[in-house]
């Protein structure tokens, strides 16, 4: 066997061990030229592993029900003031439709029953508001990943934008928020329709609010009316990706 072929066989047999050494960093081995070549591959693998563990895969802490807060306060808007929202609420949200559009193959218009029929998840998590309060609540909702599977985002989609029914100032711009695709497909990212085993109260965002558990409270858009897949955030609000972001808050509000 010539030396190139035997080297290849060696590489194939010992690939897992080599990757292990490379991930741990091994300067002596990386001095040899053929090794330097696969080092580049291993480095990109390492980056993928790191991204996976720190973004897509890591889970926000979940709590036992014994730790539920006695009440979950309402913050920001406690009831949208538009006539359109009032008429939806008056009818128990029977006429509510969630529109899903933008960069998708299949735009959707979903009733609450449609949303309740999607694969769901229940989780007890802690909500942290920048204003200095926290509360532990039990959320049930449709997995955003399941909704996206239906809508089929195009390859160019980079963000999911949530458009809300309320504005914080009279006649002001409506509340909105945005997350990236990693958070959109995260297991704990939900469109919640229940809080603490009851229909989501109006004060907490009825009929549907976002839960994106690894971020701060202001990311958790309440009163979600429309979801839009986009490739950039410019041109939406002041272009910073959310109502509070437009006033200078961080877009990635990790906790
Ligand atoms: N549509 C909308 N979503 C919103 C807000 C709001 O005012 N309007 N306030 C945000 C902030 S700052 C927090 S802390 C939480 C409050 O959620 P809660 O009312 O269920 O406590 O919702 C967030 N989402
Ligand atoms: Mo908040």
Short mmCIF file of C-alpha atoms and ligand atoms in Angstrom, two decimals:
data_model
loop_
_atom_site.label_atom_id
_atom_site.label_comp_id
_atom_site.label_asym_id
_atom_site.label_seq_id
_atom_site.Cartn_x
_atom_site.Cartn_y
_atom_site.Cartn_z
CA UNK A 1 0.00 0.00 0.00
CA UNK A 2 1.40 3.44 -0.80
CA UNK A 3 1.69 5.87 2.04
CA UNK A 4 -1.18 8.12 0.90
CA UNK A 5 -3.58 5.17 0.86
CA UNK A 6 -2.47 3.90 4.25
CA UNK A 7 -2.83 7.38 5.64
CA UNK A 8 -6.37 7.52 4.34
CA UNK A 9 -7.19 4.18 5.94
CA UNK A 10 -5.68 5.34 9.20
CA UNK A 11 -7.77 8.50 9.03
CA UNK A 12 -10.96 6.58 8.38
CA UNK A 13 -10.42 4.15 11.24
CA UNK A 14 -9.33 6.73 13.74
CA UNK A 15 -11.51 9.65 12.68
CA UNK A 16 -13.53 9.82 15.91
CA UNK A 17 -10.39 9.78 18.06
CA UNK A 18 -8.73 12.38 15.84
CA UNK A 19 -11.70 14.66 16.02
CA UNK A 20 -11.67 14.24 19.78
CA UNK A 21 -8.00 15.22 19.98
CA UNK A 22 -8.53 18.14 17.67
CA UNK A 23 -11.49 19.42 19.60
CA UNK A 24 -9.31 19.32 22.70
CA UNK A 25 -6.52 21.06 20.78
CA UNK A 26 -3.29 19.19 20.07
CA UNK A 27 -0.43 21.38 18.86
CA UNK A 28 2.15 18.62 18.32
CA UNK A 29 -0.10 16.73 15.89
CA UNK A 30 -1.25 19.85 14.12
CA UNK A 31 2.36 20.46 12.98
CA UNK A 32 2.15 17.71 10.38
CA UNK A 33 0.88 19.00 7.03
CA UNK A 34 -1.85 16.44 6.32
CA UNK A 35 -3.09 16.92 9.79
CA UNK A 36 -3.28 20.67 9.31
CA UNK A 37 -5.65 20.05 6.44
CA UNK A 38 -8.22 18.19 8.50
CA UNK A 39 -7.72 20.64 11.33
CA UNK A 40 -9.73 23.19 9.36
CA UNK A 41 -12.59 20.69 9.03
CA UNK A 42 -12.45 19.87 12.72
CA UNK A 43 -12.50 23.54 13.63
CA UNK A 44 -15.67 24.18 11.71
CA UNK A 45 -17.14 21.07 13.34
CA UNK A 46 -16.15 22.45 16.73
CA UNK A 47 -17.85 25.75 15.91
CA UNK A 48 -21.00 23.87 14.93
CA UNK A 49 -20.92 21.88 18.15
CA UNK A 50 -20.47 25.05 20.19
CA UNK A 51 -23.26 26.82 18.34
CA UNK A 52 -25.46 23.79 18.89
CA UNK A 53 -24.87 23.64 22.59
CA UNK A 54 -25.01 27.35 23.25
CA UNK A 55 -27.90 28.28 20.99
CA UNK A 56 -30.17 25.63 19.52
CA UNK A 57 -29.82 22.91 22.13
CA UNK A 58 -29.46 24.58 25.52
CA UNK A 59 -32.68 24.66 27.48
CA UNK A 60 -33.98 27.34 29.79
CA UNK A 61 -34.45 26.07 33.33
CA UNK A 62 -37.80 24.43 34.06
CA UNK A 63 -39.33 24.27 37.54
CA UNK A 64 -41.62 21.95 39.50
CA UNK A 65 -45.20 23.16 39.82
CA UNK A 66 -44.62 23.63 43.54
CA UNK A 67 -42.59 26.71 42.60
CA UNK A 68 -45.34 28.45 40.60
CA UNK A 69 -45.81 32.10 41.59
CA UNK A 70 -49.11 32.71 43.38
CA UNK A 71 -50.05 35.12 40.59
CA UNK A 72 -48.55 36.17 37.27
CA UNK A 73 -48.75 39.94 36.95
CA UNK A 74 -49.63 41.79 33.78
CA UNK A 75 -47.01 44.22 32.54
CA UNK A 76 -46.98 46.75 29.69
CA UNK A 77 -50.30 46.62 27.88
CA UNK A 78 -52.95 44.90 29.99
CA UNK A 79 -55.72 45.23 27.38
CA UNK A 80 -55.30 46.46 23.78
CA UNK A 81 -57.60 49.44 23.21
CA UNK A 82 -58.49 48.94 19.51
CA UNK A 83 -62.10 48.33 18.47
CA UNK A 84 -60.92 45.35 16.45
CA UNK A 85 -59.40 43.68 19.52
CA UNK A 86 -62.45 44.50 21.65
CA UNK A 87 -64.77 42.79 19.18
CA UNK A 88 -62.54 39.70 19.07
CA UNK A 89 -62.47 39.57 22.88
CA UNK A 90 -66.24 40.09 23.14
CA UNK A 91 -66.71 36.92 21.13
CA UNK A 92 -64.23 34.81 23.15
CA UNK A 93 -61.74 35.08 20.24
CA UNK A 94 -63.88 32.76 18.07
CA UNK A 95 -63.16 35.02 15.06
CA UNK A 96 -59.47 35.42 15.81
CA UNK A 97 -57.11 34.44 13.00
CA UNK A 98 -53.35 34.27 13.18
CA UNK A 99 -51.86 35.26 9.82
CA UNK A 100 -48.55 33.73 8.83
CA UNK A 101 -46.83 35.26 5.82
CA UNK A 102 -43.72 36.81 4.35
CA UNK A 103 -40.99 34.45 3.12
CA UNK A 104 -43.01 31.22 3.29
CA UNK A 105 -44.15 28.75 0.63
CA UNK A 106 -47.57 28.38 2.29
CA UNK A 107 -49.10 31.45 3.95
CA UNK A 108 -51.53 30.48 6.72
CA UNK A 109 -54.59 31.90 8.43
CA UNK A 110 -55.20 29.88 11.60
CA UNK A 111 -58.07 29.86 14.07
CA UNK A 112 -57.40 29.13 17.74
CA UNK A 113 -58.70 25.59 17.16
CA UNK A 114 -56.17 25.15 14.34
CA UNK A 115 -53.43 26.39 16.67
CA UNK A 116 -54.57 24.10 19.50
CA UNK A 117 -54.41 21.16 17.06
CA UNK A 118 -50.69 21.74 16.42
CA UNK A 119 -48.10 19.75 18.43
CA UNK A 120 -47.89 21.45 21.82
CA UNK A 121 -45.61 21.68 24.81
CA UNK A 122 -46.20 22.53 28.47
CA UNK A 123 -43.43 24.10 30.54
CA UNK A 124 -42.96 25.78 33.90
CA UNK A 125 -40.45 28.59 33.48
CA UNK A 126 -39.33 31.85 35.06
CA UNK A 127 -40.10 35.11 33.31
CA UNK A 128 -37.60 37.90 34.02
CA UNK A 129 -38.55 41.49 33.27
CA UNK A 130 -35.85 44.18 32.97
CA UNK A 131 -37.94 46.32 35.28
CA UNK A 132 -36.81 44.04 38.11
CA UNK A 133 -39.49 41.45 38.72
CA UNK A 134 -39.75 37.74 37.93
CA UNK A 135 -42.59 35.22 38.00
CA UNK A 136 -42.78 31.46 37.49
CA UNK A 137 -45.68 30.31 35.33
CA UNK A 138 -46.89 27.19 33.58
CA UNK A 139 -47.33 27.73 29.85
CA UNK A 140 -49.00 25.55 27.26
CA UNK A 141 -48.82 26.39 23.59
CA UNK A 142 -48.18 25.31 20.03
CA UNK A 143 -44.56 24.74 19.18
CA UNK A 144 -43.48 27.48 16.82
CA UNK A 145 -41.43 24.82 14.98
CA UNK A 146 -44.66 22.95 14.17
CA UNK A 147 -46.29 26.06 12.74
CA UNK A 148 -43.19 26.79 10.65
CA UNK A 149 -43.22 23.24 9.32
CA UNK A 150 -46.69 23.96 7.95
CA UNK A 151 -45.79 27.36 6.51
CA UNK A 152 -42.46 26.20 4.99
CA UNK A 153 -40.13 29.18 5.35
CA UNK A 154 -37.97 29.82 2.29
CA UNK A 155 -34.20 29.35 2.56
CA UNK A 156 -33.71 33.12 2.70
CA UNK A 157 -35.83 33.58 5.87
CA UNK A 158 -33.62 34.70 8.78
CA UNK A 159 -36.05 36.16 11.32
CA UNK A 160 -39.57 35.60 12.58
CA UNK A 161 -41.41 38.86 13.29
CA UNK A 162 -44.43 38.99 15.62
CA UNK A 163 -46.98 41.77 15.09
CA UNK A 164 -49.19 42.60 18.06
CA UNK A 165 -52.65 44.12 18.53
CA UNK A 166 -51.58 46.87 20.97
CA UNK A 167 -49.56 50.08 21.06
CA UNK A 168 -48.04 51.40 24.27
CA UNK A 169 -48.85 55.01 23.47
CA UNK A 170 -52.15 56.31 22.17
CA UNK A 171 -51.91 56.20 18.37
CA UNK A 172 -48.30 54.94 18.56
CA UNK A 173 -46.68 52.14 16.57
CA UNK A 174 -47.93 48.65 17.41
CA UNK A 175 -45.80 46.44 19.65
CA UNK A 176 -43.69 43.98 17.69
CA UNK A 177 -40.82 41.61 18.29
CA UNK A 178 -38.46 39.37 16.31
CA UNK A 179 -36.33 36.28 16.90
CA UNK A 180 -33.83 34.39 14.73
CA UNK A 181 -34.35 30.92 13.27
CA UNK A 182 -32.37 29.20 16.07
CA UNK A 183 -34.81 30.52 18.65
CA UNK A 184 -37.77 29.97 16.32
CA UNK A 185 -37.06 26.23 16.10
CA UNK A 186 -36.06 25.87 19.77
CA UNK A 187 -38.01 23.23 21.66
CA UNK A 188 -39.25 25.68 24.30
CA UNK A 189 -40.37 28.38 21.85
CA UNK A 190 -44.17 28.39 21.97
CA UNK A 191 -47.21 30.32 20.90
CA UNK A 192 -48.90 30.05 24.28
CA UNK A 193 -52.68 29.90 24.70
CA UNK A 194 -52.77 28.69 28.33
CA UNK A 195 -51.27 30.03 31.54
CA UNK A 196 -51.45 27.96 34.73
CA UNK A 197 -53.95 25.46 33.23
CA UNK A 198 -56.48 28.13 32.17
CA UNK A 199 -57.08 30.03 28.94
CA UNK A 200 -54.47 32.78 28.62
CA UNK A 201 -55.89 35.88 30.37
CA UNK A 202 -56.20 39.14 28.46
CA UNK A 203 -53.72 40.76 30.85
CA UNK A 204 -51.09 38.21 29.80
CA UNK A 205 -51.64 38.43 26.04
CA UNK A 206 -54.84 36.58 25.03
CA UNK A 207 -55.46 34.85 22.81
CA UNK A 208 -51.85 34.09 21.88
CA UNK A 209 -48.43 35.18 23.14
CA UNK A 210 -44.87 34.19 22.39
CA UNK A 211 -42.69 32.31 24.89
CA UNK A 212 -38.99 32.40 24.03
CA UNK A 213 -37.64 31.18 27.32
CA UNK A 214 -33.95 31.97 27.10
CA UNK A 215 -34.60 35.67 26.73
CA UNK A 216 -36.03 38.54 28.78
CA UNK A 217 -39.68 39.40 29.23
CA UNK A 218 -39.95 42.09 26.57
CA UNK A 219 -39.23 39.50 23.83
CA UNK A 220 -42.41 37.59 24.79
CA UNK A 221 -44.82 39.38 22.45
CA UNK A 222 -48.44 39.37 23.70
CA UNK A 223 -51.61 39.73 21.55
CA UNK A 224 -49.86 38.22 18.49
CA UNK A 225 -51.93 38.83 15.35
CA UNK A 226 -49.48 38.20 12.54
CA UNK A 227 -46.23 36.31 12.06
CA UNK A 228 -43.90 37.28 9.24
CA UNK A 229 -40.79 35.55 7.97
CA UNK A 230 -38.22 38.09 6.74
CA UNK A 231 -34.59 38.18 5.63
CA UNK A 232 -33.79 41.50 7.33
CA UNK A 233 -35.16 43.73 10.05
CA UNK A 234 -34.61 47.08 8.28
CA UNK A 235 -37.83 48.73 7.28
CA UNK A 236 -39.78 47.31 10.23
CA UNK A 237 -40.34 49.92 12.98
CA UNK A 238 -36.99 51.70 13.45
CA UNK A 239 -35.21 48.61 12.19
CA UNK A 240 -33.91 47.36 15.55
CA UNK A 241 -36.14 44.28 15.67
CA UNK A 242 -38.67 45.19 18.34
CA UNK A 243 -40.63 47.87 20.15
CA UNK A 244 -38.18 48.13 23.07
CA UNK A 245 -35.17 47.50 20.82
CA UNK A 246 -36.20 50.61 18.86
CA UNK A 247 -35.80 52.54 22.17
CA UNK A 248 -32.30 51.12 22.73
CA UNK A 249 -32.79 47.73 24.41
CA UNK A 250 -30.73 44.74 23.26
CA UNK A 251 -32.17 42.67 20.40
CA UNK A 252 -30.70 39.46 21.81
CA UNK A 253 -31.94 39.69 25.39
CA UNK A 254 -30.33 36.52 26.81
CA UNK A 255 -30.79 35.74 30.49
N1 LIG B 1 -47.86 43.17 22.83
C1 LIG B 1 -47.12 43.38 23.93
N2 LIG B 1 -46.27 42.41 24.30
C2 LIG B 1 -45.52 42.58 25.41
C3 LIG B 1 -45.58 43.76 26.18
C4 LIG B 1 -46.52 44.77 25.77
O1 LIG B 1 -46.67 45.83 26.39
N3 LIG B 1 -47.27 44.53 24.63
N4 LIG B 1 -44.78 43.93 27.29
C5 LIG B 1 -43.57 43.07 27.37
C6 LIG B 1 -42.91 43.06 28.67
S1 LIG B 1 -41.85 44.31 29.02
C7 LIG B 1 -43.04 42.01 29.53
S2 LIG B 1 -42.16 41.90 30.96
C8 LIG B 1 -44.02 40.95 29.26
C9 LIG B 1 -45.08 40.98 30.35
O2 LIG B 1 -45.88 39.85 30.24
P1 LIG B 1 -47.10 39.70 31.25
O3 LIG B 1 -48.03 40.84 31.01
O4 LIG B 1 -47.68 38.37 30.97
O5 LIG B 1 -46.50 39.80 32.64
O6 LIG B 1 -44.67 41.05 28.01
C10 LIG B 1 -43.92 41.64 26.98
N5 LIG B 1 -44.68 41.59 25.78
MO1 LIG B 2 -40.59 43.58 30.80
#
